[in-house]
Short mmCIF file of N, CA and C and ligand atoms in Angstrom, two decimals:
data_model
loop_
_atom_site.label_atom_id
_atom_site.label_comp_id
_atom_site.label_asym_id
_atom_site.label_seq_id
_atom_site.Cartn_x
_atom_site.Cartn_y
_atom_site.Cartn_z
N MET Q 1 90.02 54.15 124.63
CA MET Q 1 89.01 54.99 124.14
C MET Q 1 87.98 55.40 125.26
N ALA Q 2 87.55 56.66 125.29
CA ALA Q 2 86.57 57.12 126.18
C ALA Q 2 85.46 57.83 125.40
N GLN Q 3 84.28 57.73 125.84
CA GLN Q 3 83.15 58.37 125.24
C GLN Q 3 82.11 58.90 126.27
N VAL Q 4 81.72 60.15 126.18
CA VAL Q 4 80.75 60.68 127.14
C VAL Q 4 79.62 61.37 126.40
N GLU Q 5 78.39 61.30 126.89
CA GLU Q 5 77.29 62.00 126.32
C GLU Q 5 76.96 63.26 127.16
N VAL Q 6 76.79 64.36 126.56
CA VAL Q 6 76.36 65.60 127.25
C VAL Q 6 75.11 66.10 126.56
N ASN Q 7 74.00 66.10 127.17
CA ASN Q 7 72.73 66.60 126.55
C ASN Q 7 72.50 66.11 125.15
N GLY Q 8 72.65 64.73 124.96
CA GLY Q 8 72.48 64.15 123.61
C GLY Q 8 73.65 64.44 122.63
N LYS Q 9 74.74 65.04 123.10
CA LYS Q 9 75.87 65.24 122.25
C LYS Q 9 77.06 64.44 122.77
N THR Q 10 77.90 63.98 121.85
CA THR Q 10 79.02 63.06 122.16
C THR Q 10 80.39 63.69 122.18
N VAL Q 11 81.14 63.43 123.15
CA VAL Q 11 82.62 63.78 123.18
C VAL Q 11 83.34 62.53 123.28
N GLU Q 12 84.34 62.22 122.44
CA GLU Q 12 85.04 60.98 122.54
C GLU Q 12 86.55 61.20 122.33
N CYS Q 13 87.38 60.35 122.92
CA CYS Q 13 88.86 60.41 122.69
C CYS Q 13 89.21 59.01 122.10
N VAL Q 14 89.95 59.01 120.97
CA VAL Q 14 90.35 57.77 120.39
C VAL Q 14 91.78 57.89 120.02
N ARG Q 15 92.43 56.78 119.88
CA ARG Q 15 93.76 56.70 119.35
C ARG Q 15 93.67 56.58 117.81
N GLY Q 16 94.47 57.30 117.10
CA GLY Q 16 94.32 57.21 115.61
C GLY Q 16 95.09 58.29 114.90
N ASP Q 17 94.72 58.46 113.60
CA ASP Q 17 95.38 59.35 112.67
C ASP Q 17 94.26 60.28 112.15
N ILE Q 18 94.48 61.57 112.34
CA ILE Q 18 93.57 62.55 111.89
C ILE Q 18 93.14 62.52 110.40
N THR Q 19 94.04 61.90 109.62
CA THR Q 19 93.73 61.84 108.18
C THR Q 19 92.78 60.64 107.83
N HIS Q 20 92.49 59.78 108.88
CA HIS Q 20 91.65 58.59 108.62
C HIS Q 20 90.32 58.64 109.34
N GLN Q 21 89.70 59.82 109.44
CA GLN Q 21 88.41 59.93 110.17
C GLN Q 21 87.28 60.00 109.23
N ASP Q 22 86.96 58.86 108.61
CA ASP Q 22 85.99 58.85 107.43
C ASP Q 22 84.62 59.22 107.79
N ASP Q 23 84.21 59.07 109.06
CA ASP Q 23 82.83 59.25 109.43
C ASP Q 23 82.65 60.67 110.05
N ILE Q 24 83.61 61.54 109.90
CA ILE Q 24 83.57 62.87 110.46
C ILE Q 24 83.55 63.99 109.41
N GLU Q 25 82.68 64.95 109.56
CA GLU Q 25 82.46 65.95 108.57
C GLU Q 25 83.66 66.95 108.40
N ALA Q 26 84.15 67.48 109.57
CA ALA Q 26 85.24 68.39 109.55
C ALA Q 26 86.27 67.99 110.43
N VAL Q 27 87.58 67.93 109.87
CA VAL Q 27 88.76 67.64 110.70
C VAL Q 27 89.50 68.96 110.90
N VAL Q 28 90.05 69.09 112.10
CA VAL Q 28 90.79 70.32 112.40
C VAL Q 28 92.34 70.08 112.24
N ASN Q 29 92.91 71.08 111.57
CA ASN Q 29 94.34 71.09 111.31
C ASN Q 29 95.05 72.01 112.35
N ALA Q 30 96.10 71.37 112.98
CA ALA Q 30 97.03 72.20 113.90
C ALA Q 30 97.94 72.86 112.92
N ALA Q 31 97.46 73.98 112.43
CA ALA Q 31 98.10 74.66 111.26
C ALA Q 31 99.33 75.54 111.66
N ASN Q 32 100.07 76.07 110.69
CA ASN Q 32 100.99 77.09 110.88
C ASN Q 32 100.29 78.45 110.33
N ALA Q 33 100.88 79.60 110.66
CA ALA Q 33 100.24 80.84 110.33
C ALA Q 33 100.04 81.01 108.84
N GLN Q 34 100.93 80.37 108.06
CA GLN Q 34 100.84 80.60 106.52
C GLN Q 34 99.85 79.57 105.91
N LEU Q 35 99.31 78.62 106.74
CA LEU Q 35 98.40 77.59 106.22
C LEU Q 35 99.06 76.69 105.14
N MET Q 36 100.43 76.48 105.38
CA MET Q 36 101.17 75.69 104.42
C MET Q 36 101.38 74.25 105.04
N PRO Q 37 101.89 73.35 104.25
CA PRO Q 37 102.03 71.98 104.75
C PRO Q 37 102.76 71.75 106.03
N GLY Q 38 104.02 72.07 106.20
CA GLY Q 38 104.76 71.89 107.45
C GLY Q 38 104.81 70.47 107.89
N GLY Q 39 105.05 70.18 109.15
CA GLY Q 39 105.19 68.77 109.70
C GLY Q 39 103.92 68.39 110.42
N GLY Q 40 104.02 67.27 111.27
CA GLY Q 40 102.97 66.83 112.14
C GLY Q 40 101.62 66.71 111.47
N VAL Q 41 100.56 67.16 112.16
CA VAL Q 41 99.25 67.12 111.64
C VAL Q 41 99.07 67.84 110.28
N ALA Q 42 99.66 69.10 110.21
CA ALA Q 42 99.53 69.85 108.95
C ALA Q 42 100.19 69.09 107.78
N GLY Q 43 101.35 68.49 107.98
CA GLY Q 43 102.03 67.78 106.97
C GLY Q 43 101.12 66.58 106.49
N ALA Q 44 100.61 65.84 107.44
CA ALA Q 44 99.81 64.64 107.11
C ALA Q 44 98.52 65.08 106.34
N LEU Q 45 97.83 66.15 106.85
CA LEU Q 45 96.52 66.51 106.23
C LEU Q 45 96.82 66.97 104.85
N HIS Q 46 97.82 67.83 104.69
CA HIS Q 46 98.10 68.40 103.29
C HIS Q 46 98.57 67.30 102.37
N SER Q 47 99.32 66.30 102.89
CA SER Q 47 99.83 65.34 101.92
C SER Q 47 98.67 64.45 101.48
N THR Q 48 97.67 64.11 102.37
CA THR Q 48 96.59 63.34 101.94
C THR Q 48 95.56 64.13 101.08
N ALA Q 49 95.40 65.43 101.40
CA ALA Q 49 94.41 66.21 100.68
C ALA Q 49 94.94 66.55 99.26
N GLY Q 50 96.24 66.69 99.13
CA GLY Q 50 96.75 67.08 97.81
C GLY Q 50 97.02 68.55 97.74
N PRO Q 51 97.70 68.98 96.62
CA PRO Q 51 98.13 70.42 96.61
C PRO Q 51 97.01 71.47 96.47
N GLY Q 52 95.82 70.98 96.17
CA GLY Q 52 94.64 71.90 96.06
C GLY Q 52 94.39 72.56 97.51
N LEU Q 53 94.71 71.87 98.51
CA LEU Q 53 94.37 72.42 99.76
C LEU Q 53 95.27 73.65 100.09
N ALA Q 54 96.54 73.59 99.81
CA ALA Q 54 97.45 74.68 100.02
C ALA Q 54 96.99 75.87 99.15
N GLU Q 55 96.61 75.54 97.95
CA GLU Q 55 96.22 76.52 96.99
C GLU Q 55 94.87 77.29 97.49
N GLU Q 56 93.96 76.47 97.97
CA GLU Q 56 92.75 77.11 98.45
C GLU Q 56 93.03 77.99 99.66
N CYS Q 57 93.92 77.51 100.55
CA CYS Q 57 94.28 78.29 101.83
C CYS Q 57 95.07 79.53 101.62
N ARG Q 58 95.89 79.66 100.56
CA ARG Q 58 96.82 80.80 100.44
C ARG Q 58 96.14 82.11 100.62
N PRO Q 59 95.00 82.49 100.06
CA PRO Q 59 94.41 83.75 100.27
C PRO Q 59 93.88 84.07 101.69
N MET Q 60 93.82 82.95 102.49
CA MET Q 60 93.32 83.24 103.90
C MET Q 60 94.43 83.45 104.82
N ALA Q 61 95.69 83.26 104.44
CA ALA Q 61 96.84 83.40 105.30
C ALA Q 61 97.31 84.87 105.24
N PRO Q 62 98.04 85.29 106.42
CA PRO Q 62 98.30 84.54 107.67
C PRO Q 62 97.20 84.63 108.64
N ILE Q 63 97.13 83.63 109.53
CA ILE Q 63 96.16 83.70 110.59
C ILE Q 63 96.92 83.86 111.96
N ARG Q 64 96.22 84.36 112.94
CA ARG Q 64 96.75 84.63 114.25
C ARG Q 64 96.57 83.51 115.20
N PRO Q 65 97.38 83.39 116.27
CA PRO Q 65 97.10 82.30 117.22
C PRO Q 65 95.67 82.47 117.84
N GLY Q 66 94.99 81.30 117.88
CA GLY Q 66 93.61 81.30 118.33
C GLY Q 66 92.55 81.39 117.23
N GLU Q 67 92.97 81.78 116.05
CA GLU Q 67 92.07 82.06 114.99
C GLU Q 67 91.84 80.68 114.22
N ALA Q 68 90.60 80.57 113.58
CA ALA Q 68 90.30 79.42 112.81
C ALA Q 68 89.69 79.74 111.50
N VAL Q 69 90.09 79.12 110.38
CA VAL Q 69 89.41 79.41 109.12
C VAL Q 69 89.06 78.00 108.52
N ILE Q 70 88.14 78.01 107.53
CA ILE Q 70 87.68 76.77 107.07
C ILE Q 70 87.82 76.59 105.45
N SER Q 71 88.19 75.42 105.04
CA SER Q 71 88.32 75.13 103.64
C SER Q 71 87.60 73.81 103.34
N SER Q 72 87.61 73.47 101.98
CA SER Q 72 87.14 72.20 101.67
C SER Q 72 88.18 71.18 101.89
N ALA Q 73 87.86 69.88 101.78
CA ALA Q 73 88.82 68.80 102.29
C ALA Q 73 89.58 68.11 101.12
N HIS Q 74 89.25 68.49 99.85
CA HIS Q 74 90.03 67.91 98.76
C HIS Q 74 89.96 66.39 98.80
N ASN Q 75 91.20 65.78 98.82
CA ASN Q 75 91.17 64.32 98.73
C ASN Q 75 91.06 63.65 100.13
N LEU Q 76 90.82 64.39 101.19
CA LEU Q 76 90.57 63.77 102.46
C LEU Q 76 89.20 63.15 102.53
N PRO Q 77 88.94 62.18 103.32
CA PRO Q 77 87.55 61.58 103.45
C PRO Q 77 86.56 62.40 104.20
N ASN Q 78 86.69 63.71 104.16
CA ASN Q 78 85.75 64.61 104.98
C ASN Q 78 85.21 65.63 104.02
N GLN Q 79 84.37 66.54 104.52
CA GLN Q 79 83.85 67.57 103.68
C GLN Q 79 84.66 68.90 103.89
N TYR Q 80 85.16 69.09 105.16
CA TYR Q 80 85.86 70.30 105.43
C TYR Q 80 87.09 70.10 106.22
N VAL Q 81 88.06 71.05 106.05
CA VAL Q 81 89.17 71.13 107.09
C VAL Q 81 89.04 72.45 107.71
N ILE Q 82 89.17 72.52 109.04
CA ILE Q 82 89.18 73.81 109.82
C ILE Q 82 90.59 73.91 110.20
N HIS Q 83 91.24 75.04 109.89
CA HIS Q 83 92.62 75.28 110.12
C HIS Q 83 92.73 76.24 111.29
N CYS Q 84 93.54 75.85 112.29
CA CYS Q 84 93.56 76.59 113.50
C CYS Q 84 94.98 76.78 113.90
N LEU Q 85 95.44 77.97 114.28
CA LEU Q 85 96.81 78.17 114.72
C LEU Q 85 96.83 78.21 116.26
N GLY Q 86 97.49 77.17 116.81
CA GLY Q 86 97.64 77.09 118.32
C GLY Q 86 98.72 78.03 118.70
N PRO Q 87 98.89 78.36 120.10
CA PRO Q 87 99.97 79.14 120.55
C PRO Q 87 101.23 78.27 120.62
N VAL Q 88 102.36 78.92 120.39
CA VAL Q 88 103.63 78.30 120.80
C VAL Q 88 103.73 78.45 122.25
N TYR Q 89 103.92 77.28 122.98
CA TYR Q 89 103.81 77.29 124.44
C TYR Q 89 104.71 78.29 125.06
N GLY Q 90 104.27 79.21 125.96
CA GLY Q 90 105.14 80.13 126.65
C GLY Q 90 105.64 81.28 125.77
N VAL Q 91 105.30 81.29 124.54
CA VAL Q 91 105.78 82.39 123.62
C VAL Q 91 104.50 83.28 123.26
N ASP Q 92 103.51 82.62 122.70
CA ASP Q 92 102.20 83.29 122.41
C ASP Q 92 101.45 83.35 123.67
N GLN Q 93 101.28 84.54 124.26
CA GLN Q 93 100.71 84.60 125.67
C GLN Q 93 99.38 85.37 125.62
N PRO Q 94 98.36 85.09 126.53
CA PRO Q 94 98.48 83.96 127.44
C PRO Q 94 98.09 82.56 126.68
N SER Q 95 99.04 81.66 126.79
CA SER Q 95 98.85 80.49 126.02
C SER Q 95 97.53 79.74 126.27
N GLU Q 96 97.14 79.73 127.55
CA GLU Q 96 95.90 78.93 127.94
C GLU Q 96 94.71 79.55 127.21
N HIS Q 97 94.64 80.89 127.26
CA HIS Q 97 93.51 81.57 126.68
C HIS Q 97 93.49 81.38 125.10
N LEU Q 98 94.69 81.48 124.47
CA LEU Q 98 94.77 81.27 123.09
C LEU Q 98 94.46 79.90 122.60
N LEU Q 99 94.89 78.87 123.42
CA LEU Q 99 94.51 77.43 123.07
C LEU Q 99 93.04 77.27 123.18
N ALA Q 100 92.42 77.83 124.27
CA ALA Q 100 90.96 77.67 124.41
C ALA Q 100 90.27 78.35 123.21
N GLU Q 101 90.77 79.51 122.79
CA GLU Q 101 90.12 80.17 121.63
C GLU Q 101 90.19 79.29 120.37
N CYS Q 102 91.25 78.49 120.21
CA CYS Q 102 91.26 77.55 119.07
C CYS Q 102 90.09 76.62 119.03
N TYR Q 103 89.88 76.07 120.20
CA TYR Q 103 88.75 75.06 120.29
C TYR Q 103 87.39 75.83 120.12
N ARG Q 104 87.23 76.98 120.88
CA ARG Q 104 85.94 77.67 120.71
C ARG Q 104 85.75 78.17 119.27
N ASN Q 105 86.68 78.81 118.77
CA ASN Q 105 86.50 79.40 117.36
C ASN Q 105 86.25 78.30 116.37
N SER Q 106 87.00 77.12 116.43
CA SER Q 106 86.76 76.02 115.52
C SER Q 106 85.33 75.52 115.61
N LEU Q 107 84.92 75.32 116.86
CA LEU Q 107 83.52 74.68 117.00
C LEU Q 107 82.46 75.72 116.63
N GLU Q 108 82.70 77.02 116.92
CA GLU Q 108 81.62 77.93 116.42
C GLU Q 108 81.62 78.14 114.96
N LEU Q 109 82.82 78.08 114.31
CA LEU Q 109 82.91 78.04 112.86
C LEU Q 109 82.17 76.91 112.26
N ALA Q 110 82.41 75.72 112.78
CA ALA Q 110 81.73 74.54 112.32
C ALA Q 110 80.21 74.66 112.44
N ASP Q 111 79.73 75.10 113.60
CA ASP Q 111 78.32 75.25 113.88
C ASP Q 111 77.75 76.26 112.84
N SER Q 112 78.45 77.34 112.54
CA SER Q 112 77.96 78.36 111.56
C SER Q 112 77.80 77.75 110.20
N LYS Q 113 78.48 76.66 109.86
CA LYS Q 113 78.35 76.02 108.61
C LYS Q 113 77.40 74.86 108.61
N GLY Q 114 76.75 74.60 109.71
CA GLY Q 114 75.81 73.47 109.80
C GLY Q 114 76.41 72.16 109.99
N ILE Q 115 77.70 72.06 110.42
CA ILE Q 115 78.47 70.80 110.51
C ILE Q 115 78.00 70.10 111.80
N GLU Q 116 77.90 68.73 111.60
CA GLU Q 116 77.50 67.90 112.77
C GLU Q 116 78.53 67.21 113.59
N SER Q 117 79.74 66.97 112.93
CA SER Q 117 80.81 66.18 113.61
C SER Q 117 82.19 66.88 113.30
N VAL Q 118 82.99 66.98 114.32
CA VAL Q 118 84.27 67.60 114.24
C VAL Q 118 85.31 66.69 114.95
N ALA Q 119 86.50 66.51 114.32
CA ALA Q 119 87.65 65.83 115.04
C ALA Q 119 88.76 66.77 115.09
N PHE Q 120 89.33 66.75 116.36
CA PHE Q 120 90.48 67.57 116.65
C PHE Q 120 91.71 66.73 116.92
N PRO Q 121 92.90 67.19 116.58
CA PRO Q 121 94.11 66.60 117.09
C PRO Q 121 94.41 67.35 118.41
N ALA Q 122 95.46 67.05 119.09
CA ALA Q 122 95.87 67.82 120.32
C ALA Q 122 96.69 68.98 119.88
N ILE Q 123 95.94 70.12 119.60
CA ILE Q 123 96.50 71.31 119.06
C ILE Q 123 97.69 71.84 119.97
N SER Q 124 98.71 72.30 119.50
CA SER Q 124 99.90 72.84 120.18
C SER Q 124 100.73 71.84 120.94
N ALA Q 125 100.29 70.57 120.98
CA ALA Q 125 100.98 69.60 121.88
C ALA Q 125 102.11 68.85 121.15
N GLY Q 126 102.54 69.33 119.91
CA GLY Q 126 103.56 68.68 119.23
C GLY Q 126 104.77 69.73 119.05
N ALA Q 127 104.95 70.24 117.87
CA ALA Q 127 106.01 71.16 117.58
C ALA Q 127 105.92 72.40 118.47
N PHE Q 128 104.72 72.80 118.80
CA PHE Q 128 104.52 73.96 119.61
C PHE Q 128 104.70 73.92 121.12
N GLY Q 129 105.02 72.65 121.63
CA GLY Q 129 105.52 72.47 122.94
C GLY Q 129 104.59 72.50 124.10
N TYR Q 130 103.32 72.51 123.92
CA TYR Q 130 102.34 72.56 125.05
C TYR Q 130 102.38 71.22 125.73
N PRO Q 131 102.57 71.26 127.10
CA PRO Q 131 102.62 69.95 127.79
C PRO Q 131 101.24 69.28 127.66
N LEU Q 132 101.33 67.96 127.44
CA LEU Q 132 100.10 67.26 127.06
C LEU Q 132 98.93 67.40 128.03
N GLU Q 133 99.27 67.12 129.32
CA GLU Q 133 98.24 67.18 130.40
C GLU Q 133 97.56 68.51 130.40
N GLU Q 134 98.35 69.65 130.23
CA GLU Q 134 97.70 70.90 130.32
C GLU Q 134 96.90 71.15 129.02
N ALA Q 135 97.41 70.73 127.94
CA ALA Q 135 96.70 70.86 126.67
C ALA Q 135 95.39 70.13 126.67
N ALA Q 136 95.42 68.91 127.19
CA ALA Q 136 94.17 68.08 127.38
C ALA Q 136 93.13 68.80 128.29
N GLU Q 137 93.57 69.36 129.39
CA GLU Q 137 92.73 70.10 130.30
C GLU Q 137 92.02 71.25 129.63
N VAL Q 138 92.78 72.08 128.88
CA VAL Q 138 92.24 73.23 128.18
C VAL Q 138 91.27 72.78 127.14
N ALA Q 139 91.60 71.75 126.35
CA ALA Q 139 90.80 71.22 125.27
C ALA Q 139 89.46 70.76 125.80
N LEU Q 140 89.50 69.90 126.83
CA LEU Q 140 88.29 69.26 127.25
C LEU Q 140 87.34 70.16 128.04
N VAL Q 141 87.96 71.04 128.77
CA VAL Q 141 87.11 72.05 129.55
C VAL Q 141 86.44 72.97 128.57
N THR Q 142 87.15 73.43 127.50
CA THR Q 142 86.62 74.36 126.60
C THR Q 142 85.48 73.67 125.77
N VAL Q 143 85.78 72.48 125.28
CA VAL Q 143 84.72 71.77 124.54
C VAL Q 143 83.48 71.53 125.41
N SER Q 144 83.65 71.18 126.69
CA SER Q 144 82.47 70.92 127.45
C SER Q 144 81.67 72.20 127.73
N LYS Q 145 82.37 73.34 127.71
CA LYS Q 145 81.63 74.60 127.88
C LYS Q 145 80.93 75.04 126.64
N VAL Q 146 81.62 74.86 125.48
CA VAL Q 146 81.09 75.42 124.21
C VAL Q 146 79.99 74.50 123.62
N LEU Q 147 80.16 73.19 123.69
CA LEU Q 147 79.29 72.27 122.98
C LEU Q 147 77.79 72.48 123.30
N PRO Q 148 77.40 72.69 124.57
CA PRO Q 148 75.98 72.85 124.84
C PRO Q 148 75.42 74.02 124.14
N GLN Q 149 76.19 75.11 123.80
CA GLN Q 149 75.64 76.25 123.11
C GLN Q 149 75.55 76.11 121.57
N LEU Q 150 75.95 74.95 121.04
CA LEU Q 150 76.04 74.87 119.60
C LEU Q 150 74.70 74.23 119.00
N LYS Q 151 74.29 74.57 117.84
CA LYS Q 151 73.04 74.11 117.27
C LYS Q 151 73.18 72.80 116.49
N THR Q 152 74.24 72.76 115.65
CA THR Q 152 74.33 71.53 114.78
C THR Q 152 75.43 70.62 115.11
N VAL Q 153 76.43 71.00 115.79
CA VAL Q 153 77.61 70.12 116.12
C VAL Q 153 77.10 69.16 117.23
N LYS Q 154 77.14 67.86 116.96
CA LYS Q 154 76.55 66.83 117.89
C LYS Q 154 77.69 65.88 118.33
N ARG Q 155 78.81 65.79 117.58
CA ARG Q 155 79.86 64.89 117.94
C ARG Q 155 81.25 65.56 117.86
N VAL Q 156 82.01 65.47 118.88
CA VAL Q 156 83.38 66.02 118.91
C VAL Q 156 84.32 64.83 119.29
N ARG Q 157 85.23 64.65 118.37
CA ARG Q 157 86.23 63.52 118.60
C ARG Q 157 87.61 64.14 118.74
N PHE Q 158 88.32 63.65 119.74
CA PHE Q 158 89.72 63.99 119.86
C PHE Q 158 90.51 62.79 119.35
N VAL Q 159 91.44 62.98 118.40
CA VAL Q 159 92.18 61.83 117.81
C VAL Q 159 93.70 62.02 118.24
N LEU Q 160 94.10 61.12 119.03
CA LEU Q 160 95.36 61.12 119.65
C LEU Q 160 96.28 60.16 118.97
N PHE Q 161 97.47 60.57 118.66
CA PHE Q 161 98.44 59.81 117.84
C PHE Q 161 98.99 58.54 118.65
N GLY Q 162 99.38 58.80 119.89
CA GLY Q 162 100.04 57.70 120.64
C GLY Q 162 99.10 57.23 121.77
N GLU Q 163 99.44 55.93 122.21
CA GLU Q 163 98.56 55.30 123.24
C GLU Q 163 98.66 56.12 124.53
N SER Q 164 99.72 56.66 125.03
CA SER Q 164 99.76 57.36 126.28
C SER Q 164 99.07 58.71 126.13
N ASP Q 165 99.14 59.34 125.01
CA ASP Q 165 98.35 60.64 124.65
C ASP Q 165 96.82 60.32 124.83
N GLU Q 166 96.47 59.18 124.26
CA GLU Q 166 95.02 58.85 124.28
C GLU Q 166 94.60 58.58 125.70
N GLN Q 167 95.40 57.98 126.50
CA GLN Q 167 95.08 57.74 127.87
C GLN Q 167 94.94 58.98 128.75
N VAL Q 168 95.87 59.91 128.47
CA VAL Q 168 95.76 61.23 129.19
C VAL Q 168 94.45 61.92 128.86
N PHE Q 169 94.14 61.99 127.50
CA PHE Q 169 92.90 62.67 127.13
C PHE Q 169 91.63 61.87 127.72
N SER Q 170 91.66 60.54 127.61
CA SER Q 170 90.54 59.83 128.02
C SER Q 170 90.19 59.92 129.43
N SER Q 171 91.29 59.94 130.32
CA SER Q 171 91.03 60.01 131.76
C SER Q 171 90.67 61.50 132.05
N ARG Q 172 91.18 62.43 131.39
CA ARG Q 172 90.65 63.84 131.64
C ARG Q 172 89.22 64.02 131.15
N LEU Q 173 88.87 63.35 130.07
CA LEU Q 173 87.46 63.43 129.59
C LEU Q 173 86.48 62.95 130.69
N LEU Q 174 86.83 61.79 131.24
CA LEU Q 174 85.99 61.25 132.27
C LEU Q 174 85.88 62.06 133.45
N SER Q 175 87.05 62.70 133.90
CA SER Q 175 86.99 63.49 135.08
C SER Q 175 86.39 64.91 134.84
N THR Q 176 86.51 65.36 133.62
CA THR Q 176 85.99 66.80 133.34
C THR Q 176 84.49 66.75 133.11
N ILE Q 177 84.06 65.76 132.34
CA ILE Q 177 82.63 65.82 131.92
C ILE Q 177 81.67 64.98 132.81
N GLU Q 178 82.18 63.87 133.38
CA GLU Q 178 81.27 63.08 134.15
C GLU Q 178 81.20 63.46 135.66
N1 LIG L 1 97.00 62.37 113.59
C1 LIG L 1 96.76 62.72 114.86
N2 LIG L 1 97.70 63.40 115.70
C2 LIG L 1 98.84 63.67 115.11
C3 LIG L 1 99.23 63.35 113.74
C4 LIG L 1 98.25 62.64 112.98
N3 LIG L 1 98.48 62.31 111.73
N4 LIG L 1 100.53 63.79 113.53
C5 LIG L 1 100.93 64.29 114.69
N5 LIG L 1 99.94 64.24 115.67
P1 LIG L 1 101.72 69.19 115.64
P2 LIG L 1 101.33 71.83 116.92
C6 LIG L 1 99.91 64.80 117.04
O1 LIG L 1 103.20 69.30 115.76
O2 LIG L 1 102.09 71.42 118.13
C7 LIG L 1 103.49 71.76 112.14
O3 LIG L 1 104.77 71.66 111.54
C8 LIG L 1 101.26 65.09 117.68
O4 LIG L 1 101.82 63.96 118.26
O5 LIG L 1 101.14 68.63 114.43
O6 LIG L 1 100.09 72.68 117.00
C9 LIG L 1 102.77 72.98 111.62
O7 LIG L 1 103.29 73.42 110.31
C10 LIG L 1 100.80 66.09 118.76
O8 LIG L 1 100.37 65.52 119.93
O9 LIG L 1 100.91 70.55 115.96
C11 LIG L 1 103.03 74.12 112.64
O10 LIG L 1 104.16 74.90 112.31
C12 LIG L 1 99.70 66.80 118.07
O11 LIG L 1 99.25 66.03 117.03
C13 LIG L 1 103.33 73.29 113.90
O12 LIG L 1 103.71 71.99 113.54
C14 LIG L 1 100.06 68.26 117.50
O13 LIG L 1 101.34 68.19 116.89
C15 LIG L 1 102.06 73.15 114.78
O14 LIG L 1 102.36 72.62 116.04
#
């Protein structure tokens, strides 16, 4: 685990499951364009949230790569889910820009709702094939740029599924922000 303070705001990288972030107001879904369950993060969030989540999301679909939309969290232990479509690596171009837009748009949307804490998975780094080191670089550089401009968001947590993924994000966090 790594944690860094920037102007009184916290960025942290932890190993864990995005469905178990009880102390976080909004969790981010690595969604598909149709905002339906699918696998990975989307499958886990929808199955914990229950069928009401897909029902609420249906009218907001489809979304474009880089876009973020917000819903309530249903049976998840949070207030909101922010659904964001990452780029398919090397297919949705320019991938780096689109991935950065995911983080920027999710954080700005959270801030517009007065949200104080947001947890992200490693968007695009699973089924969408983004190499983890590159995904971590884009995620952490973008968050460190956007976070100082936000009014209400004070805590950003990256939740990484595996130990080696957590180590990649943690060491990037320390070299990007400190
Ligand atoms: N908590 C935290 N991280 C997780 C979890 C979890 N419960 N489950 C997986 N990860 P992915 P993508 C990690 O595939 O690449 C879906 O089918 C995973 O190890 O969820 O943006 C959707 O329906 C990886 O590092 O998202 C879309 O079609 C990261 O989260 C598509 O996959 C992202 O993996 C989206 O693909």
